[in-house]
């Protein structure tokens, strides 16, 4: 709880600082405008970068890929480095919103290689890395409270188990939420068959009407799981580790049906003003020591063998952060869906949110 | 002429930040993805009638509670000594100095099944309540956050009622109930009307409260509009159309209420 409040406080301060900085920072000073996920960096890294390069960082954060996309699509915002996820990268490439990366400026990029971690399939969003340099990767699994969940959890079925009634948390967005039901039913996360998406939504509506679901959440899962308010829910492995550290009753599992694998990468938007500074920033972020600092702060996996070697042994051996090849083999990465399927996702999700919850 | 010049900054402000966004919303609402005039987004609105119903109903309940709590509070305050009034007003406004999100997060901790409220109830031997993630929690969040907007306008109107009018009524033999019913209440109606407006409108369009306290179980208009912009599909056209319909309904509600309010004022005065 404290951590969350602190994070919100920091964000508020950052916004003010940013408004202030952008107001008076205009001049001949070198700047780079960075747009990253909230709580997805070790803040001291930014200070280090400023000290070493003399380039001032205007740092801003977003909550979801979609809000980042909307901010860029609307125009008005002007960023030099952004951190979208896999499917969003392919969407932005398709819509001509990114510019190719000039690797001449980024020698450290040679140290990045997802193949070292058996997740090469993930790179399908940008096969040659022409537009993106991986920053971190991770997986989604189930976090649950070993004290309150009676049946062993090995499958997404744990989230539909009547013995966990009223204690289940679910994702509060269409793609992730319906994705869980799709996986549980044995379909692909990237299906464009509307019948399958509809069946998955029906399953979620049934789950809600039976009163199994306590709440649909994103970030709020931290308080609810750590405080013992809820017993089971899906979340990102890196954050699950943070929760387990705060409440040792919690445990994590990779569902046997397979799950979602994601890669967040650094990209340069088409309209970036400071292309060279953006290259310097990306290069700095690819430095193995910096990668390790960030990985320690966020809990996510590094995409670089050189950085991996610098981690503590218990971090290297964490099956939660670096799952076995057998788990990864089962993972699927989100692909960018056709617009009509995206719209169908949204209307199906509205159908779920409008359904009355049973008790 | 000179006095009019003073309003220019405000007019410029309104033109940039209120009128032009509104025009953009209208343009988006009546066009489709290819930029052509289209009503398609309004035709699909029926799908969301349930969301409109829930949002307006919850906002109505929250406004009613705010009035029930806020009016007596404003009335009692206006009769207190200046020092008590000053301190009370500061206390009423104090929470507004804190970030809205933080306050709502705090309510999450209060209302949760293992939260402060239930721990207290169990401690004094009462059964725990299930409030979090229900519509009741959403309404509580609205009342808490918007109550000052009800109290302050009513208070500022009551405090300005001319005491001579009340004394005159008393001289003519009116007891305190009659004085309230026929003098104070009718004269305070403008404050009540602006209080209702200031509570109802943010309640109807809120989205953070339903997400945090309602646990995403009930979809409100604010959430629905947010989804159009930040959801899976980026659809500002549908989002604008929903916003426009919402604004139209709110305006109709307000117009009807003010009509009704004016009528009442005159009727009582007669």
Coordinates of C-alpha atoms in Angstrom, one line a residue:
Chain A
X1 CA 0.0 0.0 0.0
X2 CA 2.7 2.4 1.0
X3 CA 4.6 1.6 -2.1
X4 CA 1.7 2.4 -4.3
X5 CA 0.9 5.6 -2.5
X6 CA 4.5 6.6 -2.8
X7 CA 4.4 5.7 -6.5
X8 CA 1.3 7.9 -7.1
X9 CA 3.0 10.7 -5.1
X10 CA 6.1 10.4 -7.2
X11 CA 4.0 10.5 -10.4
X12 CA 2.2 13.6 -9.3
X13 CA 5.6 15.3 -8.5
X14 CA 7.0 14.2 -11.8
X15 CA 4.2 15.7 -13.8
X16 CA 4.7 19.0 -12.0
X17 CA 8.5 18.8 -12.4
X18 CA 8.0 18.0 -16.1
X19 CA 5.6 20.9 -16.6
X20 CA 8.2 23.1 -14.9
X21 CA 11.1 21.7 -16.7
X22 CA 9.6 21.8 -20.2
X23 CA 8.5 25.4 -19.4
X24 CA 12.0 26.7 -18.7
X25 CA 14.3 24.0 -20.2
X26 CA 13.9 25.3 -23.7
X27 CA 17.1 26.7 -25.0
X28 CA 20.3 25.4 -26.5
X29 CA 20.3 22.6 -23.8
X30 CA 20.3 19.0 -25.2
X31 CA 17.2 17.1 -24.3
X32 CA 15.6 13.7 -24.8
X33 CA 11.9 13.2 -24.2
X34 CA 11.2 9.7 -22.9
X35 CA 7.8 8.0 -22.5
X36 CA 7.9 4.9 -20.5
X37 CA 5.6 2.7 -18.4
X38 CA 5.0 3.8 -14.8
X39 CA 7.4 2.2 -12.3
X40 CA 9.4 0.6 -15.1
X41 CA 12.8 2.0 -14.5
X42 CA 15.3 2.6 -11.7
X43 CA 15.0 6.4 -11.4
X44 CA 18.6 6.9 -10.5
X45 CA 19.5 5.6 -14.0
X46 CA 18.1 8.9 -15.5
X47 CA 20.4 11.0 -13.2
X48 CA 23.3 8.8 -14.3
X49 CA 22.5 9.3 -17.9
X50 CA 22.3 13.1 -17.5
X51 CA 25.6 13.2 -15.7
X52 CA 27.4 11.1 -18.3
X53 CA 26.1 12.6 -21.4
X54 CA 24.9 16.1 -20.4
X55 CA 21.6 15.4 -22.1
X56 CA 18.6 16.4 -20.1
X57 CA 15.9 13.8 -19.7
X58 CA 12.2 14.8 -19.8
X59 CA 10.6 11.7 -18.4
X60 CA 6.9 10.9 -18.6
X61 CA 5.0 7.7 -18.0
X62 CA 1.9 5.9 -19.4
X63 CA -0.3 3.2 -18.0
X64 CA -1.3 1.2 -21.0
X65 CA -0.1 0.6 -24.5
X66 CA -3.3 2.0 -25.7
X67 CA -3.0 5.3 -23.8
X68 CA 0.5 5.7 -25.1
X69 CA -0.8 5.1 -28.6
X70 CA -3.6 7.6 -28.2
X71 CA -1.2 10.2 -27.0
X72 CA 1.0 9.8 -30.0
X73 CA -1.9 9.4 -32.5
X74 CA -3.5 12.6 -31.3
X75 CA -0.3 14.5 -32.1
X76 CA 0.6 17.3 -29.8
X77 CA 3.0 15.0 -27.8
X78 CA 6.5 14.9 -28.9
X79 CA 8.6 12.0 -27.7
X80 CA 12.0 10.8 -28.7
X81 CA 12.0 7.3 -27.0
X82 CA 8.9 5.2 -26.3
X83 CA 8.6 1.8 -24.7
X84 CA 5.6 0.0 -26.4
X85 CA 5.0 -3.8 -26.2
X86 CA 5.2 -6.3 -29.0
X87 CA 1.8 -6.1 -30.6
X88 CA 1.7 -2.3 -30.3
X89 CA 5.1 -2.1 -32.0
X90 CA 3.8 -4.1 -35.0
X91 CA 0.7 -1.8 -35.1
X92 CA 2.8 1.3 -35.0
X93 CA 5.1 -0.1 -37.7
X94 CA 2.1 -0.8 -39.8
X95 CA 0.7 2.7 -39.3
X96 CA 4.1 4.2 -40.1
X97 CA 4.4 5.8 -36.7
X98 CA 8.0 4.6 -36.0
X99 CA 11.3 5.3 -37.6
X100 CA 14.0 2.8 -38.3
X101 CA 16.7 2.6 -35.7
X102 CA 20.2 3.7 -36.6
X103 CA 22.3 1.1 -35.0
X104 CA 25.5 3.0 -35.7
X105 CA 24.6 5.2 -32.6
X106 CA 23.8 2.2 -30.5
X107 CA 26.9 -0.1 -30.1
X108 CA 25.5 -1.7 -26.9
X109 CA 22.5 -3.1 -28.9
X110 CA 24.8 -5.9 -30.0
X111 CA 24.6 -7.2 -26.4
X112 CA 20.8 -7.7 -26.7
X113 CA 19.6 -11.0 -27.8
X114 CA 16.4 -12.7 -26.9
X115 CA 17.5 -15.9 -28.5
X116 CA 19.6 -16.6 -25.5
X117 CA 16.5 -17.0 -23.5
X118 CA 14.5 -19.3 -25.8
X119 CA 12.1 -16.5 -26.6
X120 CA 13.1 -15.8 -30.2
X121 CA 9.6 -16.5 -31.4
X122 CA 8.6 -13.4 -29.5
X123 CA 10.4 -11.3 -32.1
X124 CA 7.8 -11.8 -34.7
X125 CA 6.5 -8.3 -34.1
X126 CA 9.7 -6.8 -35.6
X127 CA 11.8 -9.8 -36.9
X128 CA 15.0 -7.9 -37.8
X129 CA 14.8 -5.4 -35.0
X130 CA 14.7 -2.6 -37.5
X131 CA 12.4 -0.5 -35.4
X132 CA 12.9 -1.7 -31.8
X133 CA 15.5 -2.6 -29.2
X134 CA 14.2 -5.0 -26.5
X135 CA 14.1 -3.5 -23.0
X136 CA 12.6 -6.2 -20.9
X137 CA 10.4 -9.3 -21.2
X138 CA 8.1 -11.3 -19.0
X139 CA 5.2 -13.6 -18.7
X140 CA 1.7 -13.7 -17.2
X141 CA 0.8 -16.3 -14.6
X142 CA -1.4 -16.9 -11.7
X143 CA -0.7 -15.5 -8.3
X144 CA -2.6 -17.1 -5.4
X145 CA -2.7 -17.2 -1.6
X146 CA -1.6 -20.7 -0.4
X147 CA -3.6 -20.2 2.9
X148 CA -7.0 -19.5 1.3
X149 CA -6.9 -21.4 -2.0
X150 CA -7.7 -25.0 -1.2
X151 CA -7.3 -26.8 -4.5
X152 CA -3.9 -27.0 -6.1
X153 CA -3.5 -24.4 -8.9
X154 CA -2.0 -25.7 -12.1
X155 CA -4.3 -24.3 -14.7
X156 CA -6.3 -21.2 -15.6
X157 CA -9.2 -23.3 -14.2
X158 CA -8.2 -22.0 -10.8
X159 CA -9.8 -18.7 -11.8
X160 CA -13.0 -20.5 -12.6
X161 CA -13.0 -22.8 -9.5
X162 CA -16.2 -22.4 -7.4
X163 CA -14.3 -23.0 -4.2
X164 CA -12.5 -19.6 -4.8
X165 CA -15.9 -17.9 -5.0
X166 CA -15.8 -14.1 -4.4
X167 CA -12.0 -14.2 -4.0
X168 CA -11.0 -14.1 -7.7
X169 CA -9.5 -11.1 -9.4
X170 CA -9.5 -10.7 -13.1
X171 CA -7.8 -8.4 -15.6
X172 CA -9.6 -5.1 -16.3
X173 CA -9.0 -4.8 -20.0
X174 CA -10.4 -6.6 -23.0
X175 CA -7.4 -8.2 -24.5
X176 CA -5.9 -9.6 -21.3
X177 CA -9.2 -10.5 -19.7
X178 CA -10.7 -12.3 -22.7
X179 CA -7.2 -13.8 -23.4
X180 CA -7.3 -15.8 -20.2
X181 CA -10.6 -17.4 -21.1
X182 CA -9.4 -18.1 -24.7
X183 CA -6.3 -19.9 -23.3
X184 CA -8.5 -21.9 -20.8
X185 CA -10.7 -23.0 -23.7
X186 CA -7.7 -24.0 -25.7
X187 CA -7.8 -21.3 -28.3
X188 CA -5.1 -19.0 -29.4
X189 CA -4.6 -15.5 -27.9
X190 CA -4.5 -14.2 -31.4
X191 CA -7.6 -15.8 -32.8
X192 CA -9.6 -13.8 -35.2
X193 CA -12.5 -16.2 -35.1
X194 CA -15.3 -14.2 -33.5
X195 CA -17.1 -17.3 -32.4
X196 CA -14.2 -18.3 -30.2
X197 CA -13.9 -14.8 -28.7
X198 CA -17.7 -14.9 -28.0
X199 CA -17.4 -18.3 -26.3
X200 CA -14.6 -16.9 -24.1
X201 CA -16.7 -13.9 -23.2
X202 CA -19.6 -16.1 -22.4
X203 CA -17.4 -18.0 -20.0
X204 CA -16.4 -14.8 -18.3
X205 CA -20.0 -13.7 -18.0
X206 CA -20.9 -17.0 -16.5
X207 CA -18.0 -16.6 -14.0
X208 CA -19.2 -13.1 -13.1
X209 CA -22.9 -14.1 -12.8
X210 CA -22.0 -17.0 -10.5
X211 CA -20.4 -14.5 -8.2
X212 CA -16.9 -15.9 -8.5
X213 CA -15.2 -12.6 -9.4
X214 CA -14.4 -10.2 -6.6
X215 CA -13.2 -7.4 -8.9
X216 CA -11.7 -6.5 -12.2
X217 CA -8.4 -4.8 -11.5
X218 CA -5.0 -3.8 -12.9
X219 CA -2.6 -2.1 -10.5
X220 CA -5.0 -2.5 -7.5
X221 CA -4.1 -6.2 -7.4
X222 CA -1.0 -5.3 -5.3
X223 CA -3.1 -4.2 -2.3
X224 CA -5.7 -6.8 -2.7
X225 CA -3.3 -9.8 -2.9
X226 CA -0.7 -8.5 -0.4
X227 CA -3.4 -7.6 2.1
X228 CA -5.2 -10.9 1.7
X229 CA -8.4 -9.3 0.4
X230 CA -8.4 -11.6 -2.6
X231 CA -7.1 -15.1 -3.0
X232 CA -6.2 -15.6 -6.6
X233 CA -5.7 -13.6 -9.8
X234 CA -3.6 -13.3 -13.0
X235 CA -0.6 -11.0 -13.1
X236 CA 2.8 -10.4 -14.5
X237 CA 5.6 -12.6 -13.1
X238 CA 7.9 -9.7 -12.2
X239 CA 5.2 -8.0 -10.1
X240 CA 4.2 -11.3 -8.6
X241 CA 7.7 -11.6 -7.2
X242 CA 7.3 -8.2 -5.6
X243 CA 4.0 -9.3 -4.0
X244 CA 5.5 -12.6 -2.8
X245 CA 8.3 -10.7 -1.1
X246 CA 5.7 -8.6 0.8
X247 CA 3.4 -11.5 1.7
X248 CA 5.1 -14.9 1.9
X249 CA 1.8 -16.8 1.8
X250 CA 1.5 -16.0 -1.9
X251 CA 2.7 -18.3 -4.6
X252 CA 2.9 -18.2 -8.4
X253 CA 2.1 -20.7 -11.1
X254 CA 2.4 -21.0 -14.8
X255 CA -0.9 -22.5 -16.1
X256 CA -0.5 -25.7 -18.1
X257 CA -2.6 -24.4 -20.9
X258 CA 0.1 -21.9 -21.7
X259 CA 0.2 -18.1 -21.2
X260 CA 1.1 -14.8 -22.6
X261 CA 4.7 -13.7 -23.2
X262 CA 5.5 -10.1 -23.7
X263 CA 8.4 -8.0 -24.8
X264 CA 8.7 -4.3 -24.2
X265 CA 11.1 -2.5 -26.4
X266 CA 12.5 1.0 -27.1
X267 CA 11.4 2.7 -30.2
X268 CA 11.8 6.1 -31.8
X269 CA 8.6 7.8 -33.1
X270 CA 8.5 9.1 -36.6
X271 CA 8.2 12.8 -35.4
X272 CA 11.0 12.6 -32.8
X273 CA 13.0 15.9 -32.6
X274 CA 16.1 14.6 -31.0
X275 CA 17.0 11.5 -32.9
X276 CA 20.6 11.4 -31.9
X277 CA 19.9 11.9 -28.3
X278 CA 17.3 9.2 -28.5
X279 CA 20.1 6.9 -29.9
X280 CA 22.3 7.8 -27.0
X281 CA 19.6 7.1 -24.5
X282 CA 18.8 3.7 -26.0
X283 CA 22.5 2.9 -26.1
X284 CA 22.8 3.8 -22.4
X285 CA 19.8 1.7 -21.5
X286 CA 21.4 -1.3 -23.2
X287 CA 24.5 -1.1 -21.1
X288 CA 24.5 -4.4 -19.1
X289 CA 25.1 -2.6 -15.8
X290 CA 22.2 -0.2 -16.4
X291 CA 20.0 -3.1 -17.5
X292 CA 20.7 -4.9 -14.2
X293 CA 19.9 -1.8 -12.2
X294 CA 16.5 -1.5 -14.0
X295 CA 15.9 -5.3 -13.7
X296 CA 16.5 -5.1 -9.9
X297 CA 14.0 -2.2 -9.6
X298 CA 11.3 -3.6 -11.8
X299 CA 11.6 -7.4 -11.3
X300 CA 11.3 -8.2 -15.0
X301 CA 13.7 -10.3 -17.2
X302 CA 16.6 -8.8 -19.0
X303 CA 17.0 -9.5 -22.8
X304 CA 20.8 -9.6 -22.7
X305 CA 23.1 -12.5 -21.8
X306 CA 25.8 -10.0 -20.7
X307 CA 23.3 -8.4 -18.2
X308 CA 22.0 -11.8 -17.1
X309 CA 25.6 -12.8 -16.1
X310 CA 25.7 -9.8 -13.7
X311 CA 22.6 -10.7 -11.8
X312 CA 22.8 -12.4 -8.3
X313 CA 22.6 -16.2 -8.5
X314 CA 19.1 -16.4 -6.9
X315 CA 17.8 -13.9 -9.5
X316 CA 19.4 -16.0 -12.3
X317 CA 17.9 -19.2 -11.0
X318 CA 14.4 -17.7 -10.5
X319 CA 12.1 -20.0 -12.5
X320 CA 9.5 -17.3 -12.1
X321 CA 11.4 -14.6 -14.0
X322 CA 13.4 -16.9 -16.3
X323 CA 11.0 -19.8 -16.8
X324 CA 12.1 -23.2 -18.3
X325 CA 12.0 -23.8 -22.0
X326 CA 9.1 -26.1 -21.5
X327 CA 7.0 -23.2 -20.1
X328 CA 8.2 -20.8 -22.8
X329 CA 7.4 -23.2 -25.5
X330 CA 3.7 -22.9 -24.5
X331 CA 3.7 -19.1 -24.4
X332 CA 2.1 -16.9 -27.0
X333 CA 2.9 -13.4 -27.8
X334 CA 0.1 -10.9 -28.7
X335 CA -0.2 -10.1 -32.3
X336 CA -1.7 -7.0 -33.7
X337 CA -5.3 -7.8 -34.6
X338 CA -7.4 -6.5 -37.5
X339 CA -9.4 -3.4 -36.6
X340 CA -12.8 -5.2 -36.8
X341 CA -11.6 -7.9 -34.3
X342 CA -10.3 -5.2 -32.0
X343 CA -13.7 -3.5 -32.1
X344 CA -15.4 -6.9 -31.5
X345 CA -13.2 -7.3 -28.4
X346 CA -14.4 -4.0 -27.1
X347 CA -18.1 -4.7 -27.6
X348 CA -17.7 -8.2 -26.1
X349 CA -15.9 -6.6 -23.1
X350 CA -18.8 -4.1 -22.7
X351 CA -21.2 -7.1 -22.7
X352 CA -19.2 -8.5 -19.8
X353 CA -19.1 -5.3 -17.9
X354 CA -22.8 -4.7 -18.3
X355 CA -23.7 -8.2 -17.0
X356 CA -25.0 -8.2 -13.5
X357 CA -22.7 -9.9 -10.9
X358 CA -24.3 -12.7 -8.9
X359 CA -23.6 -13.2 -5.2
Chain B
X1 CA -16.6 49.6 -22.1
X2 CA -13.6 49.4 -19.8
X3 CA -15.4 46.8 -17.6
X4 CA -16.0 44.6 -20.5
X5 CA -12.3 44.5 -21.3
X6 CA -11.7 42.8 -18.0
X7 CA -13.6 39.8 -19.2
X8 CA -11.4 39.3 -22.2
X9 CA -8.9 36.9 -20.6
X10 CA -11.8 34.7 -19.4
X11 CA -13.4 34.7 -22.9
X12 CA -10.1 33.7 -24.5
X13 CA -9.6 31.0 -21.9
X14 CA -13.1 29.6 -22.5
X15 CA -12.7 29.8 -26.3
X16 CA -9.5 27.8 -26.2
X17 CA -10.3 25.3 -23.5
X18 CA -14.0 24.9 -23.5
X19 CA -15.6 26.0 -26.8
X20 CA -13.0 24.6 -29.2
X21 CA -12.8 21.2 -27.6
X22 CA -16.5 21.0 -27.7
X23 CA -16.5 21.8 -31.4
X24 CA -13.9 19.0 -31.9
X25 CA -16.2 16.6 -30.0
X26 CA -19.1 17.5 -32.2
X27 CA -17.1 17.1 -35.3
X28 CA -15.8 13.7 -34.3
X29 CA -19.3 12.6 -33.2
X30 CA -20.8 13.3 -36.5
X31 CA -18.1 11.8 -38.7
X32 CA -16.8 8.3 -39.3
X33 CA -13.3 7.0 -39.6
X34 CA -12.9 8.3 -43.2
X35 CA -13.9 11.8 -42.1
X36 CA -17.3 11.7 -43.8
X37 CA -20.5 12.9 -42.2
X38 CA -22.2 9.9 -40.5
X39 CA -24.7 9.1 -37.8
X40 CA -23.5 5.5 -37.4
X41 CA -22.1 6.1 -34.0
X42 CA -25.5 7.3 -32.7
X43 CA -27.3 4.4 -34.2
X44 CA -25.3 1.9 -32.2
X45 CA -26.0 3.7 -28.9
X46 CA -28.9 1.5 -27.9
X47 CA -26.4 -1.2 -27.0
X48 CA -25.3 1.0 -24.1
X49 CA -28.7 2.1 -22.8
X50 CA -28.0 0.0 -19.7
X51 CA -24.8 2.0 -19.0
X52 CA -26.7 5.3 -19.4
X53 CA -29.4 4.0 -17.0
X54 CA -26.9 2.9 -14.3
X55 CA -24.8 6.0 -14.5
X56 CA -27.8 8.4 -14.2
X57 CA -29.4 6.4 -11.5
X58 CA -26.2 6.2 -9.3
X59 CA -25.5 9.9 -9.9
X60 CA -29.1 10.7 -8.9
X61 CA -28.8 8.6 -5.7
X62 CA -25.5 10.3 -4.8
X63 CA -26.9 13.8 -5.5
X64 CA -30.0 13.0 -3.3
X65 CA -27.8 11.8 -0.4
X66 CA -25.5 14.9 -0.8
X67 CA -28.5 17.1 -0.5
X68 CA -29.9 15.3 2.5
X69 CA -26.5 15.5 4.3
X70 CA -25.3 18.8 2.8
X71 CA -28.4 21.0 3.3
X72 CA -28.8 20.5 7.1
X73 CA -25.1 20.9 7.5
X74 CA -25.0 24.2 5.6
X75 CA -28.1 25.4 7.5
X76 CA -26.6 24.6 10.9
X77 CA -23.3 26.1 10.0
X78 CA -24.9 29.4 9.0
X79 CA -26.3 29.8 12.5
X80 CA -23.0 29.3 14.2
X81 CA -20.6 32.0 15.5
X82 CA -18.1 33.3 12.9
X83 CA -15.2 31.4 14.4
X84 CA -17.0 28.1 14.3
X85 CA -18.0 28.8 10.7
X86 CA -14.5 29.6 9.7
X87 CA -13.0 26.5 11.2
X88 CA -15.9 24.3 9.8
X89 CA -15.5 25.7 6.3
X90 CA -11.8 24.9 6.5
X91 CA -12.5 21.4 7.6
X92 CA -15.0 20.9 4.8
X93 CA -12.5 22.0 2.2
X94 CA -9.5 20.4 3.8
X95 CA -9.9 17.0 2.0
X96 CA -10.0 18.9 -1.3
X97 CA -6.4 19.9 -0.8
X98 CA -5.4 16.3 -1.3
X99 CA -5.3 14.5 -4.6
X100 CA -8.7 13.0 -5.6
X101 CA -7.0 9.7 -6.5
X102 CA -5.3 9.3 -3.1
X103 CA -8.6 10.0 -1.3
X104 CA -10.4 7.4 -3.3
X105 CA -7.6 4.9 -2.8
X106 CA -8.0 5.5 1.0
X107 CA -11.6 4.7 0.7
X108 CA -10.6 1.4 -0.9
X109 CA -8.7 0.5 2.3
X110 CA -11.7 1.6 4.5
X111 CA -14.3 -0.4 2.7
X112 CA -12.5 -3.6 1.9
X113 CA -13.7 -6.9 3.5
X114 CA -10.6 -6.8 5.7
X115 CA -10.6 -3.0 5.8
X116 CA -10.9 -0.5 8.6
X117 CA -14.6 -0.4 8.7
X118 CA -15.1 -4.1 8.9
X119 CA -12.4 -4.6 11.4
X120 CA -14.1 -2.0 13.6
X121 CA -17.5 -3.6 13.1
X122 CA -16.1 -7.0 14.1
X123 CA -14.3 -5.4 17.0
X124 CA -17.5 -4.0 18.5
X125 CA -19.3 -7.4 17.8
X126 CA -21.3 -6.5 14.7
X127 CA -21.3 -8.6 11.5
X128 CA -19.0 -7.3 8.7
X129 CA -20.6 -5.5 5.7
X130 CA -19.9 -6.3 2.1
X131 CA -19.6 -2.9 0.5
X132 CA -16.5 -2.9 -1.7
X133 CA -16.9 -3.7 -5.4
X134 CA -20.7 -2.9 -5.3
X135 CA -22.7 0.0 -6.5
X136 CA -23.1 1.1 -2.9
X137 CA -19.3 1.6 -2.7
X138 CA -19.4 3.7 -5.9
X139 CA -22.2 5.9 -4.4
X140 CA -20.3 6.3 -1.2
X141 CA -17.2 7.4 -3.1
X142 CA -19.3 9.9 -5.1
X143 CA -20.9 11.3 -1.9
X144 CA -17.6 11.7 -0.2
X145 CA -15.8 13.3 -3.1
X146 CA -18.6 15.7 -4.1
X147 CA -20.3 16.6 -0.8
X148 CA -18.3 19.9 -0.5
X149 CA -19.8 21.0 -3.8
X150 CA -23.2 20.7 -2.3
X151 CA -22.5 22.3 1.1
X152 CA -20.6 25.4 -0.1
X153 CA -23.1 26.9 -2.5
X154 CA -26.0 26.3 -0.2
X155 CA -24.1 27.8 2.7
X156 CA -23.0 30.8 0.8
X157 CA -26.6 31.5 -0.2
X158 CA -28.1 31.0 3.3
X159 CA -25.5 33.1 5.0
X160 CA -26.6 36.0 2.8
X161 CA -30.3 35.9 3.6
X162 CA -31.3 39.2 5.1
X163 CA -32.0 38.7 8.8
X164 CA -34.7 41.4 8.7
X165 CA -36.8 39.2 6.5
X166 CA -36.7 36.4 9.1
X167 CA -37.3 38.9 11.9
X168 CA -40.3 40.3 10.1
X169 CA -41.8 36.8 9.7
X170 CA -41.3 36.1 13.4
X171 CA -42.9 39.4 14.2
X172 CA -45.9 38.4 12.2
X173 CA -46.2 35.3 14.3
X174 CA -44.4 32.6 12.3
X175 CA -42.8 29.8 14.3
X176 CA -39.4 28.5 13.4
X177 CA -40.8 25.7 11.1
X178 CA -42.9 28.2 9.2
X179 CA -39.9 30.6 8.9
X180 CA -37.8 27.8 7.5
X181 CA -40.5 26.5 5.1
X182 CA -41.6 29.9 3.8
X183 CA -38.6 32.1 4.1
X184 CA -35.2 30.3 4.4
X185 CA -35.8 27.4 2.2
X186 CA -37.3 29.3 -0.8
X187 CA -34.5 31.9 -0.5
X188 CA -31.9 29.2 -0.4
X189 CA -33.1 27.5 -3.6
X190 CA -30.6 29.0 -5.9
X191 CA -27.8 27.5 -3.8
X192 CA -29.6 24.1 -3.8
X193 CA -29.9 24.2 -7.6
X194 CA -26.2 25.0 -8.1
X195 CA -25.3 22.4 -5.5
X196 CA -27.3 19.8 -7.3
X197 CA -25.7 20.8 -10.6
X198 CA -22.2 20.7 -9.2
X199 CA -22.7 17.2 -7.7
X200 CA -24.8 15.6 -10.4
X201 CA -22.5 16.4 -13.3
X202 CA -19.2 15.1 -12.0
X203 CA -21.1 12.0 -10.6
X204 CA -22.6 11.1 -13.9
X205 CA -19.2 11.3 -15.7
X206 CA -16.9 9.9 -13.1
X207 CA -14.7 6.9 -14.0
X208 CA -12.0 6.5 -11.4
X209 CA -14.4 5.9 -8.6
X210 CA -16.2 3.0 -10.3
X211 CA -12.8 1.5 -11.2
X212 CA -11.3 1.7 -7.7
X213 CA -14.3 1.3 -5.4
X214 CA -16.6 -0.6 -7.8
X215 CA -13.9 -3.1 -8.7
X216 CA -14.7 -2.7 -12.3
X217 CA -18.0 -4.6 -11.7
X218 CA -20.3 -1.8 -12.9
X219 CA -19.6 0.0 -16.1
X220 CA -20.4 3.7 -15.9
X221 CA -20.5 6.3 -18.7
X222 CA -17.1 7.7 -17.9
X223 CA -15.6 4.2 -18.1
X224 CA -17.4 3.6 -21.4
X225 CA -16.1 6.8 -22.9
X226 CA -12.6 6.1 -21.6
X227 CA -12.6 2.7 -23.2
X228 CA -13.3 4.3 -26.6
X229 CA -10.1 6.3 -26.3
X230 CA -7.8 4.1 -24.3
X231 CA -9.3 0.7 -24.9
X232 CA -8.5 -2.0 -27.5
X233 CA -9.7 0.1 -30.4
X234 CA -8.9 3.7 -30.6
X235 CA -12.4 5.1 -31.5
X236 CA -12.7 8.8 -30.8
X237 CA -15.8 9.0 -33.0
X238 CA -17.9 6.7 -30.9
X239 CA -16.4 8.2 -27.7
X240 CA -17.4 11.7 -28.8
X241 CA -20.9 10.5 -29.8
X242 CA -21.4 9.0 -26.3
X243 CA -20.1 12.1 -24.7
X244 CA -22.4 14.3 -26.7
X245 CA -25.5 12.2 -25.9
X246 CA -24.5 12.3 -22.2
X247 CA -24.1 16.1 -22.3
X248 CA -27.5 16.4 -24.0
X249 CA -29.2 14.3 -21.4
X250 CA -27.5 16.2 -18.6
X251 CA -28.5 19.5 -20.1
X252 CA -32.1 18.4 -20.4
X253 CA -32.1 17.3 -16.8
X254 CA -30.7 20.6 -15.7
X255 CA -33.2 22.6 -17.7
X256 CA -36.1 20.7 -16.3
X257 CA -34.8 21.1 -12.8
X258 CA -34.3 24.8 -13.1
X259 CA -37.7 25.2 -14.6
X260 CA -39.1 23.3 -11.7
X261 CA -37.0 25.2 -9.2
X262 CA -38.1 28.6 -10.6
X263 CA -41.7 27.5 -10.5
X264 CA -41.4 26.4 -6.9
X265 CA -39.7 29.6 -5.9
X266 CA -42.5 31.7 -7.3
X267 CA -45.2 29.4 -6.0
X268 CA -43.9 29.6 -2.4
X269 CA -43.4 33.4 -2.6
X270 CA -47.0 33.8 -3.8

